[in-house]
Amino acid sequence: MIVDRRIGLFILMRESLLTLTLLGAWDVFVVVMFQVFHQDWMEQPTLPVSLLGSAVALFLGVRNNAAYGRWWEARTLWGAITNNCRSFGRQAGSLLGGRPDLACAMAAYPYALRAALGRLDGSADVSRLLPPEMQGAIAGWNNQPNAILYQIGLAVNEEVARQGIDGAVHGQIDRILSDLANAQGGLERIRNTPLAIQFSLIPRLVANIFCVILPLSMVQTLGWITPLGSSLVGLLFVALDKIGSDLQDPFDNSPHAMPMRTMARTIEIDLLQPVDIPVGGPLAPVRGVQS
Amino acid sequence: MIVDRRIGLFILMRESLLTLTLLGAWDVFVVVMFQVFHQDWMEQPTLPVSLLGSAVALFLGVRNNAAYGRWWEARTLWGAITNNCRSFGRQAGSLLGGRPDLACAMAAYPYALRAALGRLDGSADVSRLLPPEMQGAIAGWNNQPNAILYQIGLAVNEEVARQGIDGAVHGQIDRILSDLANAQGGLERIRNTPLAIQFSLIPRLVANIFCVILPLSMVQTLGWITPLGSSLVGLLFVALDKIGSDLQDPFDNSPHAMPMRTMARTIEIDLLQPVDIPVGGPLAPVRGVQS
Amino acid sequence: MIVDRRIGLFILMRESLLTLTLLGAWDVFVVVMFQVFHQDWMEQPTLPVSLLGSAVALFLGVRNNAAYGRWWEARTLWGAITNNCRSFGRQAGSLLGGRPDLACAMAAYPYALRAALGRLDGSADVSRLLPPEMQGAIAGWNNQPNAILYQIGLAVNEEVARQGIDGAVHGQIDRILSDLANAQGGLERIRNTPLAIQFSLIPRLVANIFCVILPLSMVQTLGWITPLGSSLVGLLFVALDKIGSDLQDPFDNSPHAMPMRTMARTIEIDLLQPVDIPVGGPLAPVRGVQS
Amino acid sequence: MIVDRRIGLFILMRESLLTLTLLGAWDVFVVVMFQVFHQDWMEQPTLPVSLLGSAVALFLGVRNNAAYGRWWEARTLWGAITNNCRSFGRQAGSLLGGRPDLACAMAAYPYALRAALGRLDGSADVSRLLPPEMQGAIAGWNNQPNAILYQIGLAVNEEVARQGIDGAVHGQIDRILSDLANAQGGLERIRNTPLAIQFSLIPRLVANIFCVILPLSMVQTLGWITPLGSSLVGLLFVALDKIGSDLQDPFDNSPHAMPMRTMARTIEIDLLQPVDIPVGGPLAPVRGVQS
Amino acid sequence: MIVDRRIGLFILMRESLLTLTLLGAWDVFVVVMFQVFHQDWMEQPTLPVSLLGSAVALFLGVRNNAAYGRWWEARTLWGAITNNCRSFGRQAGSLLGGRPDLACAMAAYPYALRAALGRLDGSADVSRLLPPEMQGAIAGWNNQPNAILYQIGLAVNEEVARQGIDGAVHGQIDRILSDLANAQGGLERIRNTPLAIQFSLIPRLVANIFCVILPLSMVQTLGWITPLGSSLVGLLFVALDKIGSDLQDPFDNSPHAMPMRTMARTIEIDLLQPVDIPVGGPLAPVRGVQS
């Protein structure tokens, strides 16, 4: 996630450079053809640009709302991971009477989840935090974060039996684990269900066609300054499409992705400080991007 | 659900071929009639195409939002099925002290649900996973997935009585079963309540009428290239209608339906791995489509 | 609710016939006046039809979103009734150890609720299912469905005391009753709070005025085919208004209302089959309409 | 809340009369100036009315969605008050074994809440229903409805201790009180946080400016019938602004406010009938308005 | 938050003064250049202003909806803080049998939260309310409000053990603490995740470019009154952008921020009045702004 506005503007410009160049080149080509070589077939007074424009706007509007909705839902679900990890930490301290190993195991959970969502290797962080016996127990499972929750559930169960803790209190801890499972499932749902292909492919196609037609419809009235007008409008539509495609996959390895690593680190700090395990500071953004 | 972008583009094109052909043929017919045979009655300078276009856009906007909302709600509810099945697996392992047969029964549940929602035969998967005595008990019930939940509830009850498990813990397990019933009811609601007929019929009708009128209003100014402009705009509106109708029935037997079989398989894996029952890998997409 | 597309199209046409006739008659009148009698005062070249059109579209957009939202919320709340009735059935069978009379009492609840929401007489179904002593206890109460929930709550209480069931389990059953009360309250809220009068009256008025002005602004350019263009556009706006007004009152006695009777029947089946009380099949749609 | 459509139309007209008169007078003034005195400076062929119109529409669209969202959220929260008061009544009857005084105290709660939200005096209803000892205990508190909930919580606590009721059952009752506190907090949030001043002031200003400019841009083409076209369009935009401002403050003392008094009465009936305390009928609307 | 409409209008004007001046100066420059010096290159009859305008509107529409959604979600989450603090107060009084020190500790919580969210120093209020031993325990923690919740959880745990309170009742109190942790996490999520840079940077850029182009496209037809038309339209688009940027960061130190200090004070009053600790009145707005 980009957190520095200047660098963000720079990144956006770098990403748009190719499109801008192509667009500008085509616009210049059209205007030269028309003004210098007088290609009459280009003289299309009223190509239905405005109808096309409103259809494109309709497509992009629906898509961008959906993409933003996905991104914000993903962020909200990570928020739920944060909250419930913290609540588990409080419960481990108060209801279970302190169990630093369980706080550590829970601190490993967001790292494992981040690795699974981003299809990365997270074993370094997980093996740093997860108690060794749990590491053995979850080896070979398909769904590593779910396996960690399962093992924590077993450990809580044993602790409850050992201390003779009341069932209602046990139920309250189990509810937090279920809430974590719900949030994790929601994140997996967003990763496994890409935005319907109609929404991700067609808007891009249509916006590009629109950009090709645009200068043809303007060249007669605007003449030599066509590229200015046409590129500006075209760039806007391309930018609208780009916003949608940047946001629609929040776990991708891009500067626009959710800062899962930073958030996992925050959870680790919130879990380990109360049980007096030394832990470093939060992650700083690298070149304006929080990863 | 289409997961491969190239194949997706191909599928979309194949599905749109007929419409494109008809549209193109009509456009060519209009332009030939006008340019060659000089049919003056076609000269309708200002047929109210833009007013019509905005009414169509209004219809399609509302419909597509509703259709996407239905699709995403269905997906979210299947996500809740996944999450709660997993949580039940964790509870069976920790709170009930391991009951592999209940994990198996729960693994049969999403297959039965998928069969009921898609009006398919799911007996092979169900009879593979469901314990035999439960299979006998649910025979003849109208609502098979609900029957499985009912039987699991009875079995949990017996286990709780046998082990003398605390009521609050029992309540926590029962809550998961209620949450599953809620998610199942939501999915049935979406299947049994098609999008109001006004939203599914009228937009298609209107988009088609719009496509018929479109070339008439363009032929005077665009001349021989009318089919290009008209087909492009028409295709966009037809595509907008198609997106809505693809998404509005998420359980249909189409490449755009939710991948219920794949998701049931994922649940099976997540439930059976912890209790050490051998289970194969997840389902791979077939020709770019996850079923 | 209309479930058959053909019959649905027929119903929609029948309902729109009068509007279509009036609209067409006015359009023909205008064109005849203008073309035959040359009424010059009709020549209003640029009546601000497009500004008016966008204001109307704004009104109808907001209203139809609100109306659809009401309809879908009502349907979702009925879904919650279904789910919680089922969960109560499971709890009566498992947690309370089977109480067929309570399952029957709960099966009477949706019939009473449907009667209260639709302002119908539902005593036949209620007296068929509700145990006689409860029928006596609820006589004279204003809110019959709430009274049934109250009596079920008392009966559960007695059963819990008799069997010495754990309080947490009791709490879990009570939660289902509270959830039913919440869903019922939501349905009553929608029935008792019609869509704000500004949203239900003004759009209709405005759409009608728009239809009256429409042919005046077209007759100069379109001439004899004015009625075609004008009626088409007018019909679309009237149809948009009609969709909203069909959906905004989901409990009315109309073919567009929610199929509350069918849903009550489904709940009855799901509740009585597990306790082996013979029960018929689900209700079939009558002439394409599920009531 | 207006419940009678005819009277509603009359109220809306009465409220719009002044605006309509001013608008019409200005329109007539413009047309007379232009047609009779030939003021040339008024001849502004293409004042950017359509650009202005779409900016106004954008403002009003966002505002009206927000205002309707506030209104409906407020209504939903009152619904939650209703539901939870009813559930508390059922719990007082079943779980606590009947406590008519607590049902009465809870019946006083919505009256106190309505008084606090509407900044009215509700002491008559509260002192009629609230047990005298509670009246003494809450005197002098800033937040009267919260004080009533607090006292009910204390009374429930004593009753639980006296009867030795299970903690889980107690927890279930406490949950209802927390849910009431949540709904109350939500209502206070809506009252204390007026719609951001940018949304409530600017749309009105802009709609008014728009109405002033409108006839200037039409008078050339429409001539003497300018006031008709201009007033119609202007009235629509003013009406759109008015809808938003009617809905944005749902607790104001206006015919468009939520019928809090009627709803408090309904709750009273639902709470007192089960404990056999005589209670009158629901409130009838007064001149088409439910207060 | 601005609560006085007059002062609000004044603040909005003051904030817009610079923009208005720059905009007006540019408009005047354009018109003078065109009318006096007859710069022909300015004569751009049909710069694609309407296409540009609709792209800008699309951008601003999506952004402002997102910004308003963030603001209202933040406000709703603070409402949840309020509600759960109150519920904790009721529970401390009833379930825990009165613990004024815990009510005080909870009253310190919103002050600490406000300080953390607004990156302010809140130690004065926190040290005034938080019991000294807790102040020692939380020193050095990164997340101060979370630390307070943790300490309250420990204190509740001890009290429960001392009085032998039922586990289910304990669970109910712990649920309130978890709900507080959820609301706090939500607020931190909004603060830590600024609106995606594409939504906050591009709309401003585009709106500004639009304002620069606007007079060029109007000067031919409007002549000397161009600045009036152009500034009005430009100001509207700039105002739309400003609304979004005012709302998108609800914890900033600006007159448009959420009144966190006032709300913390309200919570303090609601918590301390029941335990008879003297407390002052609510905070009054300062010059029309509630801070």
Tab-separated table of N, CA, C and O in Angstrom, chain C residues 119-189:
chain	number	residue	atom	x	y	z
C	119	ARG	N	-52.451	-8.810	6.664
C	119	ARG	CA	-53.777	-8.437	7.136
C	119	ARG	C	-54.830	-9.401	6.606
C	119	ARG	O	-55.902	-9.026	6.127
C	120	LEU	N	-54.502	-10.721	6.707
C	120	LEU	CA	-55.402	-11.769	6.251
C	120	LEU	C	-55.905	-12.542	7.464
C	120	LEU	O	-55.446	-12.335	8.585
C	121	ASP	N	-56.814	-13.482	7.217
C	121	ASP	CA	-57.262	-14.369	8.270
C	121	ASP	C	-56.463	-15.660	8.177
C	121	ASP	O	-56.541	-16.377	7.170
C	122	GLY	N	-55.678	-15.969	9.170
C	122	GLY	CA	-54.857	-17.171	9.132
C	122	GLY	C	-55.279	-18.183	10.185
C	122	GLY	O	-54.526	-19.105	10.484
C	123	SER	N	-56.500	-18.020	10.741
C	123	SER	CA	-56.880	-18.854	11.890
C	123	SER	C	-56.981	-20.327	11.516
C	123	SER	O	-56.739	-21.187	12.364
C	124	ALA	N	-57.335	-20.644	10.247
C	124	ALA	CA	-57.480	-22.048	9.861
C	124	ALA	C	-56.171	-22.786	10.070
C	124	ALA	O	-56.118	-23.815	10.765
C	125	ASP	N	-55.103	-22.258	9.492
C	125	ASP	CA	-53.812	-22.937	9.615
C	125	ASP	C	-53.315	-22.928	11.052
C	125	ASP	O	-52.745	-23.910	11.535
C	126	VAL	N	-53.505	-21.808	11.740
C	126	VAL	CA	-52.998	-21.717	13.106
C	126	VAL	C	-53.709	-22.730	13.990
C	126	VAL	O	-53.073	-23.469	14.757
C	127	SER	N	-55.037	-22.826	13.880
C	127	SER	CA	-55.757	-23.736	14.777
C	127	SER	C	-55.499	-25.195	14.389
C	127	SER	O	-55.632	-26.085	15.225
C	128	ARG	N	-55.112	-25.438	13.128
C	128	ARG	CA	-54.746	-26.789	12.730
C	128	ARG	C	-53.461	-27.251	13.424
C	128	ARG	O	-53.311	-28.413	13.783
C	129	LEU	N	-52.537	-26.314	13.639
C	129	LEU	CA	-51.209	-26.702	14.115
C	129	LEU	C	-50.956	-26.387	15.585
C	129	LEU	O	-50.230	-27.120	16.268
C	130	LEU	N	-51.503	-25.298	16.084
C	130	LEU	CA	-51.152	-24.858	17.441
C	130	LEU	C	-51.852	-25.750	18.473
C	130	LEU	O	-53.045	-26.007	18.360
C	131	PRO	N	-51.118	-26.219	19.504
C	131	PRO	CA	-51.766	-27.013	20.552
C	131	PRO	C	-52.911	-26.216	21.194
C	131	PRO	O	-52.772	-24.998	21.401
C	132	PRO	N	-54.025	-26.889	21.516
C	132	PRO	CA	-55.228	-26.175	21.992
C	132	PRO	C	-54.983	-25.262	23.179
C	132	PRO	O	-55.512	-24.144	23.218
C	133	GLU	N	-54.188	-25.711	24.154
C	133	GLU	CA	-54.021	-24.863	25.347
C	133	GLU	C	-53.345	-23.541	24.982
C	133	GLU	O	-53.644	-22.498	25.549
C	134	MET	N	-52.437	-23.574	24.004
C	134	MET	CA	-51.815	-22.324	23.574
C	134	MET	C	-52.833	-21.444	22.853
C	134	MET	O	-52.821	-20.222	23.000
C	135	GLN	N	-53.711	-22.064	22.078
C	135	GLN	CA	-54.726	-21.271	21.380
C	135	GLN	C	-55.560	-20.457	22.354
C	135	GLN	O	-55.890	-19.297	22.106
C	136	GLY	N	-55.888	-21.099	23.502
C	136	GLY	CA	-56.643	-20.363	24.504
C	136	GLY	C	-55.820	-19.219	25.084
C	136	GLY	O	-56.312	-18.100	25.264
C	137	ALA	N	-54.530	-19.487	25.329
C	137	ALA	CA	-53.706	-18.496	26.028
C	137	ALA	C	-53.465	-17.237	25.199
C	137	ALA	O	-53.300	-16.144	25.753
C	138	ILE	N	-53.464	-17.377	23.890
C	138	ILE	CA	-53.116	-16.202	23.082
C	138	ILE	C	-54.345	-15.440	22.583
C	138	ILE	O	-54.206	-14.404	21.939
C	139	ALA	N	-55.546	-15.965	22.883
C	139	ALA	CA	-56.756	-15.287	22.404
C	139	ALA	C	-56.803	-13.864	22.941
C	139	ALA	O	-56.562	-13.620	24.120
C	140	GLY	N	-57.104	-12.931	22.103
C	140	GLY	CA	-57.272	-11.549	22.547
C	140	GLY	C	-56.015	-10.713	22.504
C	140	GLY	O	-56.067	-9.506	22.710
C	141	TRP	N	-54.844	-11.308	22.253
C	141	TRP	CA	-53.633	-10.507	22.141
C	141	TRP	C	-53.642	-9.745	20.827
C	141	TRP	O	-54.121	-10.238	19.807
C	142	ASN	N	-53.085	-8.554	20.838
C	142	ASN	CA	-52.997	-7.770	19.601
C	142	ASN	C	-52.075	-8.434	18.595
C	142	ASN	O	-52.389	-8.559	17.426
C	143	ASN	N	-50.902	-8.838	19.064
C	143	ASN	CA	-49.874	-9.347	18.181
C	143	ASN	C	-49.831	-10.866	18.304
C	143	ASN	O	-49.147	-11.412	19.162
C	144	GLN	N	-50.579	-11.566	17.430
C	144	GLN	CA	-50.692	-13.013	17.541
C	144	GLN	C	-49.349	-13.743	17.393
C	144	GLN	O	-49.019	-14.588	18.218
C	145	PRO	N	-48.541	-13.455	16.360
C	145	PRO	CA	-47.280	-14.213	16.273
C	145	PRO	C	-46.385	-14.017	17.494
C	145	PRO	O	-45.772	-14.965	17.988
C	146	ASN	N	-46.327	-12.776	18.008
C	146	ASN	CA	-45.537	-12.544	19.207
C	146	ASN	C	-46.076	-13.364	20.374
C	146	ASN	O	-45.304	-13.909	21.183
C	147	ALA	N	-47.401	-13.495	20.442
C	147	ALA	CA	-48.012	-14.277	21.520
C	147	ALA	C	-47.585	-15.734	21.429
C	147	ALA	O	-47.312	-16.388	22.451
C	148	ILE	N	-47.523	-16.272	20.193
C	148	ILE	CA	-47.090	-17.661	20.042
C	148	ILE	C	-45.656	-17.837	20.532
C	148	ILE	O	-45.345	-18.774	21.281
C	149	LEU	N	-44.772	-16.909	20.144
C	149	LEU	CA	-43.385	-16.989	20.625
C	149	LEU	C	-43.340	-16.958	22.146
C	149	LEU	O	-42.562	-17.697	22.777
C	150	TYR	N	-44.160	-16.105	22.755
C	150	TYR	CA	-44.204	-15.976	24.214
C	150	TYR	C	-44.587	-17.311	24.851
C	150	TYR	O	-43.937	-17.777	25.787
C	151	GLN	N	-45.635	-17.941	24.286
C	151	GLN	CA	-46.094	-19.221	24.840
C	151	GLN	C	-45.038	-20.313	24.649
C	151	GLN	O	-44.839	-21.150	25.527
C	152	ILE	N	-44.374	-20.299	23.485
C	152	ILE	CA	-43.318	-21.288	23.280
C	152	ILE	C	-42.201	-21.079	24.299
C	152	ILE	O	-41.665	-22.038	24.869
C	153	GLY	N	-41.897	-19.802	24.565
C	153	GLY	CA	-40.879	-19.496	25.571
C	153	GLY	C	-41.258	-20.070	26.930
C	153	GLY	O	-40.422	-20.673	27.628
C	154	LEU	N	-42.531	-19.897	27.327
C	154	LEU	CA	-42.988	-20.449	28.609
C	154	LEU	C	-42.870	-21.972	28.613
C	154	LEU	O	-42.417	-22.573	29.593
C	155	ALA	N	-43.268	-22.612	27.496
C	155	ALA	CA	-43.229	-24.076	27.434
C	155	ALA	C	-41.797	-24.586	27.511
C	155	ALA	O	-41.512	-25.591	28.175
C	156	VAL	N	-40.890	-23.897	26.810
C	156	VAL	CA	-39.479	-24.292	26.882
C	156	VAL	C	-38.987	-24.190	28.318
C	156	VAL	O	-38.282	-25.065	28.829
C	157	ASN	N	-39.391	-23.113	28.983
C	157	ASN	CA	-38.983	-22.889	30.365
C	157	ASN	C	-39.399	-24.053	31.265
C	157	ASN	O	-38.603	-24.564	32.064
C	158	GLU	N	-40.633	-24.463	31.115
C	158	GLU	CA	-41.131	-25.584	31.926
C	158	GLU	C	-40.345	-26.860	31.653
C	158	GLU	O	-39.962	-27.584	32.558
C	159	GLU	N	-40.134	-27.112	30.334
C	159	GLU	CA	-39.415	-28.330	29.957
C	159	GLU	C	-38.002	-28.325	30.538
C	159	GLU	O	-37.511	-29.349	31.036
C	160	VAL	N	-37.363	-27.149	30.477
C	160	VAL	CA	-36.008	-27.027	31.011
C	160	VAL	C	-36.014	-27.319	32.507
C	160	VAL	O	-35.163	-28.069	33.030
C	161	ALA	N	-37.020	-26.755	33.207
C	161	ALA	CA	-37.088	-26.968	34.655
C	161	ALA	C	-37.346	-28.442	34.955
C	161	ALA	O	-36.769	-29.027	35.890
C	162	ARG	N	-38.235	-29.079	34.167
C	162	ARG	CA	-38.602	-30.477	34.399
C	162	ARG	C	-37.394	-31.409	34.230
C	162	ARG	O	-37.146	-32.281	35.061
C	163	GLN	N	-36.642	-31.196	33.134
C	163	GLN	CA	-35.515	-32.080	32.844
C	163	GLN	C	-34.222	-31.631	33.520
C	163	GLN	O	-33.211	-32.324	33.427
C	164	GLY	N	-34.253	-30.454	34.147
C	164	GLY	CA	-33.024	-29.935	34.733
C	164	GLY	C	-31.939	-29.689	33.696
C	164	GLY	O	-30.765	-30.005	33.910
C	165	ILE	N	-32.340	-29.121	32.566
C	165	ILE	CA	-31.380	-28.857	31.488
C	165	ILE	C	-30.477	-27.696	31.878
C	165	ILE	O	-30.899	-26.760	32.573
C	166	ASP	N	-29.231	-27.767	31.415
C	166	ASP	CA	-28.238	-26.744	31.748
C	166	ASP	C	-28.674	-25.357	31.250
C	166	ASP	O	-29.272	-25.230	30.177
C	167	GLY	N	-28.338	-24.320	32.048
C	167	GLY	CA	-28.744	-22.957	31.695
C	167	GLY	C	-28.167	-22.490	30.379
C	167	GLY	O	-28.824	-21.756	29.631
C	168	ALA	N	-26.939	-22.904	30.049
C	168	ALA	CA	-26.321	-22.443	28.796
C	168	ALA	C	-27.079	-22.995	27.602
C	168	ALA	O	-27.264	-22.311	26.593
C	169	VAL	N	-27.538	-24.241	27.721
C	169	VAL	CA	-28.331	-24.827	26.642
C	169	VAL	C	-29.651	-24.077	26.524
C	169	VAL	O	-30.123	-23.753	25.429
C	170	HIS	N	-30.264	-23.796	27.676
C	170	HIS	CA	-31.492	-23.008	27.695
C	170	HIS	C	-31.256	-21.648	27.012
C	170	HIS	O	-32.062	-21.204	26.208
C	171	GLY	N	-30.129	-21.026	27.357
C	171	GLY	CA	-29.800	-19.736	26.756
C	171	GLY	C	-29.713	-19.836	25.243
C	171	GLY	O	-30.146	-18.931	24.529
C	172	GLN	N	-29.169	-20.954	24.758
C	172	GLN	CA	-29.035	-21.127	23.314
C	172	GLN	C	-30.410	-21.201	22.637
C	172	GLN	O	-30.605	-20.637	21.554
C	173	ILE	N	-31.347	-21.896	23.281
C	173	ILE	CA	-32.707	-21.962	22.707
C	173	ILE	C	-33.352	-20.576	22.759
C	173	ILE	O	-34.003	-20.134	21.813
C	174	ASP	N	-33.168	-19.881	23.886
C	174	ASP	CA	-33.754	-18.552	24.013
C	174	ASP	C	-33.207	-17.597	22.961
C	174	ASP	O	-33.922	-16.716	22.480
C	175	ARG	N	-31.930	-17.789	22.601
C	175	ARG	CA	-31.347	-16.950	21.564
C	175	ARG	C	-32.082	-17.122	20.236
C	175	ARG	O	-32.308	-16.155	19.507
C	176	ILE	N	-32.475	-18.359	19.920
C	176	ILE	CA	-33.224	-18.605	18.682
C	176	ILE	C	-34.562	-17.866	18.736
C	176	ILE	O	-34.990	-17.234	17.753
C	177	LEU	N	-35.214	-17.898	19.906
C	177	LEU	CA	-36.489	-17.178	20.025
C	177	LEU	C	-36.268	-15.673	19.869
C	177	LEU	O	-37.066	-14.977	19.228
C	178	SER	N	-35.190	-15.154	20.444
C	178	SER	CA	-34.902	-13.724	20.280
C	178	SER	C	-34.618	-13.391	18.816
C	178	SER	O	-35.053	-12.356	18.303
C	179	ASP	N	-33.902	-14.298	18.130
C	179	ASP	CA	-33.629	-14.043	16.718
C	179	ASP	C	-34.919	-14.037	15.915
C	179	ASP	O	-35.079	-13.233	14.983
C	180	LEU	N	-35.850	-14.928	16.265
C	180	LEU	CA	-37.147	-14.910	15.589
C	180	LEU	C	-37.863	-13.594	15.859
C	180	LEU	O	-38.447	-12.993	14.944
C	181	ALA	N	-37.825	-13.135	17.124
C	181	ALA	CA	-38.467	-11.854	17.449
C	181	ALA	C	-37.830	-10.723	16.660
C	181	ALA	O	-38.516	-9.814	16.187
C	182	ASN	N	-36.508	-10.776	16.477
C	182	ASN	CA	-35.840	-9.733	15.697
C	182	ASN	C	-36.294	-9.741	14.252
C	182	ASN	O	-36.579	-8.685	13.667
C	183	ALA	N	-36.359	-10.939	13.653
C	183	ALA	CA	-36.767	-11.011	12.251
C	183	ALA	C	-38.213	-10.558	12.097
C	183	ALA	O	-38.551	-9.798	11.176
C	184	GLN	N	-39.070	-11.000	13.025
C	184	GLN	CA	-40.478	-10.577	12.958
C	184	GLN	C	-40.587	-9.057	13.070
C	184	GLN	O	-41.328	-8.411	12.306
C	185	GLY	N	-39.833	-8.479	14.003
C	185	GLY	CA	-39.850	-7.025	14.161
C	185	GLY	C	-39.414	-6.326	12.894
C	185	GLY	O	-39.963	-5.295	12.512
C	186	GLY	N	-38.425	-6.896	12.236
C	186	GLY	CA	-37.965	-6.299	10.987
C	186	GLY	C	-39.050	-6.318	9.925
C	186	GLY	O	-39.249	-5.334	9.206
C	187	LEU	N	-39.765	-7.429	9.825
C	187	LEU	CA	-40.841	-7.518	8.834
C	187	LEU	C	-41.946	-6.519	9.151
C	187	LEU	O	-42.477	-5.852	8.260
C	188	GLU	N	-42.305	-6.404	10.437
C	188	GLU	CA	-43.328	-5.431	10.827
C	188	GLU	C	-42.871	-4.009	10.538
C	188	GLU	O	-43.667	-3.157	10.143
C	189	ARG	N	-41.579	-3.761	10.748
C	189	ARG	CA	-41.035	-2.439	10.431
C	189	ARG	C	-41.257	-2.094	8.966
C	189	ARG	O	-41.696	-0.984	8.640
